[in-house]
Amino acid sequence: MSYENQDIKLKNLIQVCKETHNYKKIAVVGFILIGNRLNEIGIKLGTRKKSGETLVEYMERINHVFQQNLGILIFKDYFIETLSECEPLFLREQGNIPYEDIRTMYELYFELRRLDVPNLHRQIDENDLVGVSPYNFQSFLSPSSKRKHNNSSDTLKPLILQKIKEKQIALQKQSKERLNSSLLEEVISLKKVQNTLDNKNKQHKIKFEGTLKESIDYQQSIEKVVGYFILGMVILLFTLGMSITMKVVLYSEFFGSLSYWALLFVGGGAILLIVYFTYFIKRR
Amino acid sequence: MRIIDVFKNLFFVGLMVLFFSCFFDWYSFSMINSNGEMIMKWSYHLFFGWATPFSNSSVNNEYQPESSLFPISINVVLIGLIIFSVYIVVFKNIENITSEKNKIVYGYGIMALCILILYYISSFPWYLGELYYPAINIDDLESGSTFIYTIELGYILQVLAFPMIFAYTLYYLMTAIKFEKEESAPEKIVHDLVLNVQEELDFDKLIAKEELKFITHNKSKNK
């Protein structure tokens, strides 16, 4: 049901409840609406409500997670304060709360509805982010290009981290005034970049979306199979060469005939190893 | 045809070569007397051990090798891994596998085959003990006979199979280890999840109940 339809029906319900003086029903519906909206926000942000957890506790937990990780608050203190006044009373009195509190609850509900949060289960596309062009170096840090720019990115790392920090602080300040989904996505994107830079030296998997076949990094990696073939030949020739060499050592009387084979295998292996290093390691 | 398909086919051919290698002799040594007649021959087969065509010859019995080279259990593992690898190459294209865990299991599985082949290739000369490797002819000047020690087709096929298999195996394993699909829950799943946890509010029903209450209340008031 769209918010528009819901609002019309809600208005009708409130009117008829006023006629019957059934304020409890208005309060119960309001409380359910707040709960539903909080659940929606929580799921979109990747935090589900635990069983037995009150709405205030749930809001505080979401705030705590985002404060700890991104330095921003999803729910303003006013939201939590208001609900922490209404919720215990509502639960204790089983919906029989004063008219003023009912009004406050509905105000809170409409405030929560205005809260624009992104669906964090969706992968944030760089192109979705407006106004973060200075941080487009995220692609520059993609695994395929990371190698090429390894040295230059090391030199720039402190500067980039400083810039990220400045931007993060600015976004945190902005979030206190008005939080919206693009701002939150921007904060998360910056955090990702920061983590990428911090963990740059650690071994990471190359992530791909869609199918493996469509990944450019994968397409590039296919060429390596030729190198693997040469590497296999190197391993084989060295193994055979070493086996024969050891046998030559044991039967020194056949040194002349067997050492020829050993030399052939080890020499062939060495040449292929040079080829492998020249064309498949140094060129990377 | 893409380069990876070429190596995939090569991998398959390598597996076939490897499989057939198990059914050929791996090593033989024989003695040819001064008349050019073979009077002794022992051949090593992976599953049947040492065998000879001269069963009742005393000269032949004198040169009989002591024991089998490879334990039969390892040979069974080899056959098992070959069958497993054929299954992987035919049915489990790495580009289409969605489970990360499966990909890694398959990758390590076929890499285990490569390691086992390497074990066979490298340990075979040691298992031969005092028998010469890879091949040698020794002429006994006193008796005029010739001893021929040589590796046979089975071992040669095993050696040939290794590079055929290794390239695709390493590619498969590296791809399984390096690449990871980014999991993203589609919008619909999140939407369904939200609907699932939300408490249902049937406004029409609530309004109707309240209106009924209102009407009943008014009626009783009028009476």
Short mmCIF file of C-alpha atoms in Angstrom, two decimals:
data_model
loop_
_atom_site.label_atom_id
_atom_site.label_comp_id
_atom_site.label_asym_id
_atom_site.label_seq_id
_atom_site.Cartn_x
_atom_site.Cartn_y
_atom_site.Cartn_z
CA MET A 1 0.00 0.00 0.00
CA SER A 2 1.32 3.40 -0.92
CA TYR A 3 1.79 6.05 1.74
CA GLU A 4 -0.86 8.15 0.02
CA ASN A 5 -3.53 5.45 0.36
CA GLN A 6 -2.39 4.60 3.83
CA ASP A 7 -2.69 8.22 4.92
CA ILE A 8 -6.24 8.49 3.59
CA LYS A 9 -7.27 5.33 5.43
CA LEU A 10 -5.41 6.39 8.56
CA LYS A 11 -7.25 9.72 8.50
CA ASN A 12 -10.59 7.92 8.19
CA LEU A 13 -9.70 5.57 11.02
CA ILE A 14 -8.68 8.41 13.30
CA GLN A 15 -11.91 10.25 12.53
CA VAL A 16 -14.11 7.28 13.27
CA CYS A 17 -12.11 6.43 16.40
CA LYS A 18 -12.56 9.99 17.60
CA GLU A 19 -16.30 9.55 17.17
CA THR A 20 -16.26 6.38 19.24
CA HIS A 21 -13.66 7.85 21.65
CA ASN A 22 -11.50 4.80 21.02
CA TYR A 23 -8.15 6.54 21.42
CA LYS A 24 -6.52 3.30 22.38
CA LYS A 25 -6.94 2.02 18.82
CA ILE A 26 -5.34 5.18 17.40
CA ALA A 27 -2.43 4.68 19.79
CA VAL A 28 -2.03 0.99 18.93
CA VAL A 29 -2.10 1.70 15.19
CA GLY A 30 0.42 4.51 15.64
CA PHE A 31 2.71 2.26 17.61
CA ILE A 32 2.47 -0.50 14.97
CA LEU A 33 3.21 2.05 12.24
CA ILE A 34 6.32 3.23 14.09
CA GLY A 35 7.43 -0.37 14.63
CA ASN A 36 6.91 -1.21 10.96
CA ARG A 37 8.80 1.85 9.80
CA LEU A 38 11.70 1.11 12.16
CA ASN A 39 11.82 -2.48 10.94
CA GLU A 40 11.97 -1.25 7.36
CA ILE A 41 14.78 1.18 8.15
CA GLY A 42 16.65 -1.48 10.12
CA ILE A 43 16.42 -4.10 7.38
CA LYS A 44 17.53 -1.64 4.73
CA LEU A 45 20.51 -0.78 6.88
CA GLY A 46 21.26 -4.44 7.49
CA THR A 47 20.24 -4.59 11.16
CA ARG A 48 17.25 -6.70 12.10
CA LYS A 49 15.25 -6.25 15.25
CA LYS A 50 15.94 -8.89 17.87
CA SER A 51 13.06 -10.63 19.57
CA GLY A 52 12.21 -8.99 22.87
CA GLU A 53 14.02 -5.82 21.93
CA THR A 54 12.06 -2.61 22.46
CA LEU A 55 11.85 -0.03 19.70
CA VAL A 56 14.05 2.35 21.68
CA GLU A 57 16.69 -0.34 22.16
CA TYR A 58 16.50 -1.14 18.47
CA MET A 59 17.02 2.50 17.50
CA GLU A 60 19.91 2.82 19.91
CA ARG A 61 21.53 -0.30 18.50
CA ILE A 62 21.29 0.97 14.92
CA ASN A 63 22.72 4.31 16.03
CA HIS A 64 25.52 2.57 17.91
CA VAL A 65 26.52 0.47 14.88
CA PHE A 66 26.62 3.45 12.54
CA GLN A 67 28.27 5.72 15.10
CA GLN A 68 31.01 3.17 15.67
CA ASN A 69 31.63 2.42 12.01
CA LEU A 70 30.84 5.59 10.14
CA GLY A 71 30.64 8.26 12.82
CA ILE A 72 27.07 9.19 11.96
CA LEU A 73 23.75 8.85 13.75
CA ILE A 74 20.76 7.51 11.88
CA PHE A 75 18.18 8.62 14.45
CA LYS A 76 18.41 12.02 16.06
CA ASP A 77 18.46 12.14 19.86
CA TYR A 78 15.04 13.76 19.72
CA PHE A 79 13.56 10.59 18.14
CA ILE A 80 14.95 8.33 20.81
CA GLU A 81 14.05 10.66 23.66
CA THR A 82 10.48 10.99 22.43
CA LEU A 83 9.99 7.29 21.94
CA SER A 84 11.64 6.42 25.23
CA GLU A 85 8.98 8.56 26.92
CA CYS A 86 6.05 7.09 25.01
CA GLU A 87 7.00 3.44 24.60
CA PRO A 88 7.24 2.35 28.27
CA LEU A 89 3.98 4.11 29.05
CA PHE A 90 2.29 2.52 26.03
CA LEU A 91 3.49 -0.95 27.03
CA ARG A 92 2.61 -0.48 30.67
CA GLU A 93 -0.86 0.93 30.02
CA GLN A 94 -1.49 -1.40 27.10
CA GLY A 95 -2.24 1.40 24.68
CA ASN A 96 -4.16 3.65 27.03
CA ILE A 97 -1.93 6.68 26.78
CA PRO A 98 -2.79 10.38 26.97
CA TYR A 99 -3.94 12.19 23.86
CA GLU A 100 -0.77 14.32 23.83
CA ASP A 101 1.42 11.24 23.71
CA ILE A 102 -0.62 9.85 20.83
CA ARG A 103 -0.01 13.05 18.92
CA THR A 104 3.69 12.90 19.68
CA MET A 105 3.82 9.31 18.45
CA TYR A 106 2.23 10.25 15.15
CA GLU A 107 4.59 13.19 14.77
CA LEU A 108 7.45 10.81 15.35
CA TYR A 109 6.05 8.38 12.80
CA PHE A 110 5.86 11.03 10.12
CA GLU A 111 9.39 12.17 10.99
CA LEU A 112 10.58 8.59 10.60
CA ARG A 113 8.86 8.39 7.26
CA ARG A 114 10.78 11.43 6.11
CA LEU A 115 14.03 9.75 7.07
CA ASP A 116 15.64 8.73 3.81
CA VAL A 117 17.87 5.67 4.18
CA PRO A 118 19.46 3.64 1.41
CA ASN A 119 19.06 -0.08 0.93
CA LEU A 120 22.51 -1.23 1.91
CA HIS A 121 21.91 -4.71 0.50
CA ARG A 122 22.11 -3.13 -2.91
CA GLN A 123 25.67 -2.71 -4.13
CA ILE A 124 26.53 0.95 -4.20
CA ASP A 125 27.47 1.93 -7.67
CA GLU A 126 30.14 4.57 -7.96
CA ASN A 127 28.07 6.30 -10.62
CA ASP A 128 25.18 6.62 -8.18
CA LEU A 129 27.22 8.91 -6.01
CA VAL A 130 26.81 12.52 -6.95
CA GLY A 131 29.51 14.91 -5.88
CA VAL A 132 32.16 12.38 -4.98
CA SER A 133 34.20 12.77 -8.14
CA PRO A 134 37.42 13.43 -6.18
CA TYR A 135 37.08 9.90 -4.86
CA ASN A 136 36.77 8.21 -8.20
CA PHE A 137 40.21 6.82 -7.57
CA GLN A 138 38.36 3.83 -6.18
CA SER A 139 38.50 2.40 -9.69
CA PHE A 140 42.16 3.30 -9.78
CA LEU A 141 42.53 1.01 -6.80
CA SER A 142 40.72 -1.85 -8.48
CA PRO A 143 42.70 -5.10 -8.34
CA SER A 144 43.64 -5.13 -12.02
CA SER A 145 45.10 -1.67 -12.02
CA LYS A 146 46.42 -1.80 -8.46
CA ARG A 147 49.59 -3.53 -9.52
CA LYS A 148 50.49 -0.92 -12.11
CA HIS A 149 50.03 1.96 -9.75
CA ASN A 150 51.37 0.29 -6.67
CA ASN A 151 54.25 2.64 -6.08
CA SER A 152 52.43 5.84 -6.91
CA SER A 153 49.47 4.93 -4.70
CA ASP A 154 51.85 4.25 -1.82
CA THR A 155 53.24 7.75 -2.14
CA LEU A 156 49.78 9.29 -2.32
CA LYS A 157 48.30 7.17 0.44
CA PRO A 158 48.73 9.61 3.38
CA LEU A 159 47.38 12.49 1.31
CA ILE A 160 44.38 10.48 0.14
CA LEU A 161 43.64 9.29 3.66
CA GLN A 162 43.82 12.87 4.91
CA LYS A 163 41.39 14.00 2.22
CA ILE A 164 39.05 11.14 3.06
CA LYS A 165 39.13 12.08 6.74
CA GLU A 166 38.28 15.70 5.94
CA LYS A 167 35.42 14.64 3.73
CA GLN A 168 34.16 12.20 6.36
CA ILE A 169 34.09 14.90 9.03
CA ALA A 170 32.21 17.22 6.68
CA LEU A 171 29.68 14.48 5.91
CA GLN A 172 29.25 13.67 9.59
CA LYS A 173 28.44 17.32 10.29
CA GLN A 174 26.06 17.37 7.34
CA SER A 175 24.34 14.20 8.60
CA LYS A 176 23.51 15.90 11.90
CA GLU A 177 21.51 18.51 10.03
CA ARG A 178 19.80 16.25 7.53
CA LEU A 179 20.42 12.59 6.81
CA ASN A 180 19.53 11.22 3.42
CA SER A 181 20.32 8.06 1.47
CA SER A 182 22.90 9.59 -0.90
CA LEU A 183 24.79 11.09 2.03
CA LEU A 184 24.82 7.76 3.82
CA GLU A 185 25.96 5.96 0.67
CA GLU A 186 28.73 8.52 0.27
CA VAL A 187 29.89 7.94 3.85
CA ILE A 188 29.91 4.18 3.26
CA SER A 189 31.78 4.59 0.00
CA LEU A 190 34.45 6.66 1.73
CA LYS A 191 34.76 4.06 4.45
CA LYS A 192 35.24 1.40 1.77
CA VAL A 193 37.98 3.44 0.11
CA GLN A 194 39.63 3.99 3.46
CA ASN A 195 39.51 0.26 4.22
CA THR A 196 40.91 -0.52 0.77
CA LEU A 197 43.83 1.79 1.40
CA ASP A 198 44.41 0.54 4.93
CA ASN A 199 44.33 -3.11 3.87
CA LYS A 200 46.06 -2.61 0.56
CA ASN A 201 48.92 -4.89 1.39
CA LYS A 202 46.71 -7.72 2.56
CA GLN A 203 45.66 -10.45 0.16
CA HIS A 204 42.15 -9.82 -1.07
CA LYS A 205 39.84 -11.65 -3.35
CA ILE A 206 38.86 -9.97 -6.57
CA LYS A 207 35.16 -9.27 -6.36
CA PHE A 208 32.97 -9.44 -9.41
CA GLU A 209 29.34 -8.80 -10.11
CA GLY A 210 27.17 -10.75 -12.53
CA THR A 211 28.96 -13.68 -14.09
CA LEU A 212 32.64 -14.53 -13.87
CA LYS A 213 32.82 -14.49 -17.66
CA GLU A 214 31.88 -10.81 -17.73
CA SER A 215 34.61 -9.76 -15.29
CA ILE A 216 37.44 -7.87 -17.00
CA ASP A 217 39.91 -9.01 -14.35
CA TYR A 218 38.95 -12.60 -15.07
CA GLN A 219 39.29 -12.13 -18.83
CA GLN A 220 42.78 -10.77 -18.28
CA SER A 221 43.67 -13.63 -15.96
CA ILE A 222 42.82 -16.23 -18.63
CA GLU A 223 45.97 -15.33 -20.55
CA LYS A 224 47.98 -16.54 -17.58
CA VAL A 225 47.11 -20.12 -18.47
CA VAL A 226 49.91 -20.11 -21.07
CA GLY A 227 52.29 -19.11 -18.29
CA TYR A 228 50.94 -21.90 -16.11
CA PHE A 229 51.64 -24.35 -18.93
CA ILE A 230 55.27 -23.19 -19.10
CA LEU A 231 55.46 -23.36 -15.31
CA GLY A 232 54.19 -26.93 -15.47
CA MET A 233 56.89 -27.79 -17.99
CA VAL A 234 59.50 -26.19 -15.72
CA ILE A 235 58.34 -28.25 -12.74
CA LEU A 236 58.30 -31.42 -14.81
CA LEU A 237 61.72 -30.90 -16.37
CA PHE A 238 63.31 -30.01 -13.03
CA THR A 239 61.71 -33.05 -11.40
CA LEU A 240 62.98 -35.36 -14.12
CA GLY A 241 66.36 -33.65 -14.16
CA MET A 242 66.78 -33.91 -10.41
CA SER A 243 65.67 -37.56 -10.39
CA ILE A 244 68.24 -38.45 -13.03
CA THR A 245 70.92 -36.41 -11.29
CA MET A 246 70.35 -38.30 -8.06
CA LYS A 247 70.53 -41.58 -9.92
CA VAL A 248 73.79 -40.45 -11.56
CA VAL A 249 75.19 -39.76 -8.12
CA LEU A 250 74.26 -43.28 -7.05
CA TYR A 251 75.67 -44.93 -10.18
CA SER A 252 78.69 -42.86 -10.99
CA GLU A 253 79.93 -45.42 -13.53
CA PHE A 254 77.15 -44.27 -15.88
CA PHE A 255 77.86 -40.60 -15.36
CA GLY A 256 78.69 -40.04 -19.02
CA SER A 257 75.45 -41.40 -20.46
CA LEU A 258 72.97 -40.35 -17.78
CA SER A 259 74.35 -36.88 -17.06
CA TYR A 260 73.52 -35.95 -20.63
CA TRP A 261 69.83 -36.52 -19.91
CA ALA A 262 70.04 -34.70 -16.59
CA LEU A 263 71.66 -31.70 -18.25
CA LEU A 264 69.05 -31.70 -20.99
CA PHE A 265 66.15 -31.65 -18.55
CA VAL A 266 67.58 -29.19 -16.04
CA GLY A 267 68.84 -26.94 -18.83
CA GLY A 268 65.47 -27.04 -20.59
CA GLY A 269 63.74 -26.28 -17.30
CA ALA A 270 66.05 -23.33 -16.64
CA ILE A 271 65.43 -21.85 -20.10
CA LEU A 272 61.67 -22.17 -19.69
CA LEU A 273 61.91 -20.62 -16.23
CA ILE A 274 63.65 -17.59 -17.73
CA VAL A 275 60.95 -17.42 -20.41
CA TYR A 276 58.27 -17.62 -17.71
CA PHE A 277 59.82 -14.83 -15.64
CA THR A 278 60.44 -12.65 -18.67
CA TYR A 279 57.01 -12.91 -20.24
CA PHE A 280 54.67 -13.68 -17.36
CA ILE A 281 56.14 -12.18 -14.20
CA LYS A 282 58.10 -9.09 -15.21
CA ARG A 283 55.45 -7.90 -17.69
CA ARG A 284 52.73 -7.79 -15.07
CA MET B 1 37.89 -20.99 -29.71
CA ARG B 2 39.20 -19.17 -26.66
CA ILE B 3 42.62 -19.98 -25.28
CA ILE B 4 41.09 -21.37 -22.10
CA ASP B 5 38.99 -23.80 -24.13
CA VAL B 6 42.16 -25.05 -25.80
CA PHE B 7 43.70 -25.75 -22.39
CA LYS B 8 40.48 -27.26 -21.13
CA ASN B 9 40.55 -29.71 -24.03
CA LEU B 10 44.23 -30.32 -23.37
CA PHE B 11 43.35 -31.03 -19.73
CA PHE B 12 40.76 -33.56 -20.85
CA VAL B 13 43.23 -35.22 -23.25
CA GLY B 14 45.78 -35.24 -20.40
CA LEU B 15 43.30 -37.05 -18.17
CA MET B 16 42.71 -39.66 -20.84
CA VAL B 17 46.47 -40.09 -21.33
CA LEU B 18 46.86 -40.40 -17.58
CA PHE B 19 44.09 -42.95 -17.37
CA PHE B 20 45.62 -45.09 -20.13
CA SER B 21 49.05 -44.81 -18.50
CA CYS B 22 47.68 -46.93 -15.65
CA PHE B 23 47.14 -49.84 -18.02
CA PHE B 24 50.53 -49.94 -19.71
CA ASP B 25 53.85 -51.18 -18.37
CA TRP B 26 55.86 -48.55 -16.52
CA TYR B 27 59.27 -50.15 -16.51
CA SER B 28 61.01 -53.18 -17.86
CA PHE B 29 64.39 -54.80 -17.71
CA SER B 30 65.46 -57.65 -19.88
CA MET B 31 68.51 -59.71 -20.84
CA ILE B 32 69.43 -60.68 -24.37
CA ASN B 33 72.03 -63.38 -24.79
CA SER B 34 74.85 -63.48 -27.33
CA ASN B 35 72.54 -65.18 -29.85
CA GLY B 36 70.13 -62.26 -29.73
CA GLU B 37 67.45 -64.19 -27.81
CA MET B 38 65.67 -62.66 -24.90
CA ILE B 39 66.17 -64.97 -21.93
CA MET B 40 64.90 -62.75 -19.14
CA LYS B 41 62.30 -60.00 -18.88
CA TRP B 42 60.47 -58.34 -16.02
CA SER B 43 57.93 -55.57 -16.55
CA TYR B 44 56.29 -53.37 -13.93
CA HIS B 45 52.60 -52.68 -14.11
CA LEU B 46 50.92 -50.20 -11.78
CA PHE B 47 48.18 -52.58 -10.66
CA PHE B 48 49.66 -56.02 -11.27
CA GLY B 49 53.20 -55.34 -10.09
CA TRP B 50 56.11 -57.22 -11.63
CA ALA B 51 55.27 -59.69 -14.38
CA THR B 52 57.29 -61.87 -16.74
CA PRO B 53 56.61 -63.85 -19.90
CA PHE B 54 59.26 -66.47 -18.87
CA SER B 55 57.61 -68.21 -15.94
CA ASN B 56 59.75 -71.34 -15.62
CA SER B 57 63.16 -69.99 -16.46
CA SER B 58 65.81 -70.19 -13.75
CA VAL B 59 67.73 -67.22 -15.15
CA ASN B 60 64.53 -65.25 -15.17
CA ASN B 61 63.67 -66.19 -11.59
CA GLU B 62 67.14 -65.17 -10.47
CA TYR B 63 66.50 -61.56 -11.47
CA GLN B 64 62.97 -61.31 -10.07
CA PRO B 65 62.46 -57.93 -8.30
CA GLU B 66 61.49 -58.16 -4.67
CA SER B 67 58.34 -56.15 -4.24
CA SER B 68 55.70 -53.98 -5.84
CA LEU B 69 56.69 -50.34 -6.23
CA PHE B 70 53.55 -48.35 -5.47
CA PRO B 71 50.97 -49.37 -2.87
CA ILE B 72 47.70 -50.36 -4.50
CA SER B 73 45.77 -47.90 -2.29
CA ILE B 74 47.60 -44.94 -3.87
CA ASN B 75 46.81 -46.29 -7.33
CA VAL B 76 43.14 -46.46 -6.40
CA VAL B 77 43.31 -42.84 -5.20
CA LEU B 78 44.87 -41.92 -8.56
CA ILE B 79 42.03 -43.53 -10.50
CA GLY B 80 39.51 -41.87 -8.18
CA LEU B 81 41.05 -38.44 -8.74
CA ILE B 82 41.11 -38.99 -12.51
CA ILE B 83 37.39 -39.79 -12.49
CA PHE B 84 36.72 -36.78 -10.22
CA SER B 85 38.69 -34.51 -12.58
CA VAL B 86 36.83 -35.81 -15.63
CA TYR B 87 33.59 -34.98 -13.83
CA ILE B 88 34.87 -31.47 -13.05
CA VAL B 89 36.03 -30.74 -16.58
CA VAL B 90 32.83 -32.07 -18.16
CA PHE B 91 30.17 -30.82 -15.76
CA LYS B 92 31.69 -28.09 -13.62
CA ASN B 93 32.77 -25.15 -15.70
CA ILE B 94 34.32 -22.67 -13.29
CA GLU B 95 32.70 -19.78 -15.14
CA ASN B 96 29.26 -21.08 -14.21
CA ILE B 97 29.73 -22.32 -10.65
CA THR B 98 27.97 -20.09 -8.17
CA SER B 99 29.06 -21.67 -4.90
CA GLU B 100 32.42 -20.31 -3.76
CA LYS B 101 32.96 -23.28 -1.48
CA ASN B 102 32.40 -25.81 -4.29
CA LYS B 103 34.77 -23.97 -6.60
CA ILE B 104 37.58 -24.17 -4.06
CA VAL B 105 36.87 -27.84 -3.32
CA TYR B 106 36.98 -28.68 -7.04
CA GLY B 107 40.14 -26.62 -7.48
CA TYR B 108 41.96 -28.36 -4.66
CA GLY B 109 40.61 -31.70 -5.85
CA ILE B 110 42.18 -31.45 -9.29
CA MET B 111 45.33 -29.92 -7.81
CA ALA B 112 45.60 -33.04 -5.63
CA LEU B 113 45.74 -35.06 -8.86
CA CYS B 114 48.63 -32.92 -10.14
CA ILE B 115 50.52 -33.38 -6.89
CA LEU B 116 49.92 -37.12 -7.04
CA ILE B 117 51.26 -37.30 -10.62
CA LEU B 118 54.33 -35.38 -9.50
CA TYR B 119 54.72 -37.84 -6.66
CA TYR B 120 54.59 -40.77 -9.11
CA ILE B 121 57.06 -39.15 -11.50
CA SER B 122 59.56 -38.15 -8.83
CA SER B 123 59.34 -41.16 -6.53
CA PHE B 124 59.39 -43.78 -9.26
CA PRO B 125 63.20 -43.65 -9.72
CA TRP B 126 63.62 -44.15 -5.95
CA TYR B 127 61.21 -47.05 -5.78
CA LEU B 128 63.23 -48.70 -8.57
CA GLY B 129 66.14 -48.95 -6.16
CA GLU B 130 69.11 -50.49 -7.87
CA LEU B 131 67.41 -50.62 -11.25
CA TYR B 132 68.69 -48.00 -13.66
CA TYR B 133 66.67 -44.96 -14.66
CA PRO B 134 65.51 -43.73 -17.14
CA ALA B 135 67.08 -46.10 -19.72
CA ILE B 136 70.39 -47.80 -20.24
CA ASN B 137 71.91 -50.72 -22.14
CA ILE B 138 74.69 -52.60 -20.40
CA ASP B 139 76.80 -55.06 -22.34
CA ASP B 140 78.33 -57.88 -20.36
CA LEU B 141 81.56 -58.50 -22.22
CA GLU B 142 82.26 -61.82 -20.50
CA SER B 143 78.99 -63.56 -21.35
CA GLY B 144 78.21 -61.47 -24.42
CA SER B 145 74.69 -60.73 -23.17
CA THR B 146 73.04 -57.33 -22.97
CA PHE B 147 70.95 -55.96 -20.12
CA ILE B 148 68.31 -53.44 -21.14
CA TYR B 149 66.80 -51.21 -18.45
CA THR B 150 64.14 -48.81 -19.61
CA ILE B 151 61.09 -46.88 -18.59
CA GLU B 152 58.02 -47.93 -20.53
CA LEU B 153 55.00 -46.33 -22.16
CA GLY B 154 52.98 -46.13 -18.93
CA TYR B 155 55.54 -43.90 -17.21
CA ILE B 156 56.13 -41.85 -20.37
CA LEU B 157 52.40 -41.21 -20.69
CA GLN B 158 52.29 -40.16 -17.05
CA VAL B 159 55.11 -37.69 -17.67
CA LEU B 160 53.37 -36.34 -20.77
CA ALA B 161 50.06 -35.98 -18.94
CA PHE B 162 51.48 -33.72 -16.23
CA PRO B 163 51.99 -30.49 -18.25
CA MET B 164 48.70 -31.09 -20.06
CA ILE B 165 46.86 -31.19 -16.77
CA PHE B 166 48.88 -28.70 -14.74
CA ALA B 167 48.06 -25.54 -16.72
CA TYR B 168 44.28 -25.82 -16.51
CA THR B 169 44.45 -27.07 -12.92
CA LEU B 170 46.44 -24.07 -11.75
CA TYR B 171 44.17 -21.74 -13.68
CA TYR B 172 41.09 -23.39 -12.10
CA LEU B 173 42.50 -23.21 -8.59
CA MET B 174 43.76 -19.63 -8.92
CA THR B 175 40.41 -18.50 -10.30
CA ALA B 176 38.60 -20.26 -7.46
CA ILE B 177 40.84 -18.65 -4.87
CA LYS B 178 41.14 -15.17 -6.36
CA PHE B 179 37.67 -14.43 -7.64
CA GLU B 180 34.64 -14.07 -5.48
CA LYS B 181 31.15 -13.19 -6.54
CA GLU B 182 29.86 -10.10 -4.85
CA GLU B 183 26.63 -11.11 -3.19
CA SER B 184 23.91 -8.54 -3.46
CA ALA B 185 20.43 -9.11 -2.23
CA PRO B 186 18.00 -7.97 -4.88
CA GLU B 187 15.51 -5.26 -4.03
CA LYS B 188 12.67 -7.77 -4.08
CA ILE B 189 14.24 -9.96 -1.41
CA VAL B 190 14.67 -6.97 0.90
CA HIS B 191 11.14 -5.84 0.12
CA ASP B 192 9.78 -9.32 0.96
CA LEU B 193 11.85 -9.38 4.13
CA VAL B 194 10.43 -6.03 5.21
CA LEU B 195 6.90 -7.26 4.51
CA ASN B 196 7.61 -10.41 6.44
CA VAL B 197 8.62 -8.65 9.65
CA GLN B 198 6.03 -5.93 9.48
CA GLU B 199 2.88 -6.20 11.49
CA GLU B 200 -0.11 -6.23 9.18
CA LEU B 201 -2.55 -3.40 9.47
CA ASP B 202 -5.90 -3.90 7.75
CA PHE B 203 -7.25 -0.38 7.81
CA ASP B 204 -10.51 -1.29 6.08
CA LYS B 205 -11.27 -3.88 8.71
CA LEU B 206 -10.36 -1.54 11.55
CA ILE B 207 -12.48 1.26 10.11
CA ALA B 208 -15.43 -1.08 9.51
CA LYS B 209 -15.28 -2.38 13.07
CA GLU B 210 -15.14 1.11 14.46
CA GLU B 211 -18.01 2.28 12.24
CA LEU B 212 -20.09 -0.66 13.34
CA LYS B 213 -19.36 0.21 16.93
CA PHE B 214 -20.34 3.81 16.21
CA ILE B 215 -23.61 2.78 14.56
CA THR B 216 -24.48 0.38 17.36
CA HIS B 217 -23.65 3.01 19.91
CA ASN B 218 -25.88 5.58 18.16
CA LYS B 219 -28.75 3.12 17.84
CA SER B 220 -28.67 2.26 21.52
CA LYS B 221 -28.48 5.96 22.33
CA ASN B 222 -31.57 6.72 20.21
CA LYS B 223 -33.56 3.96 21.88
#
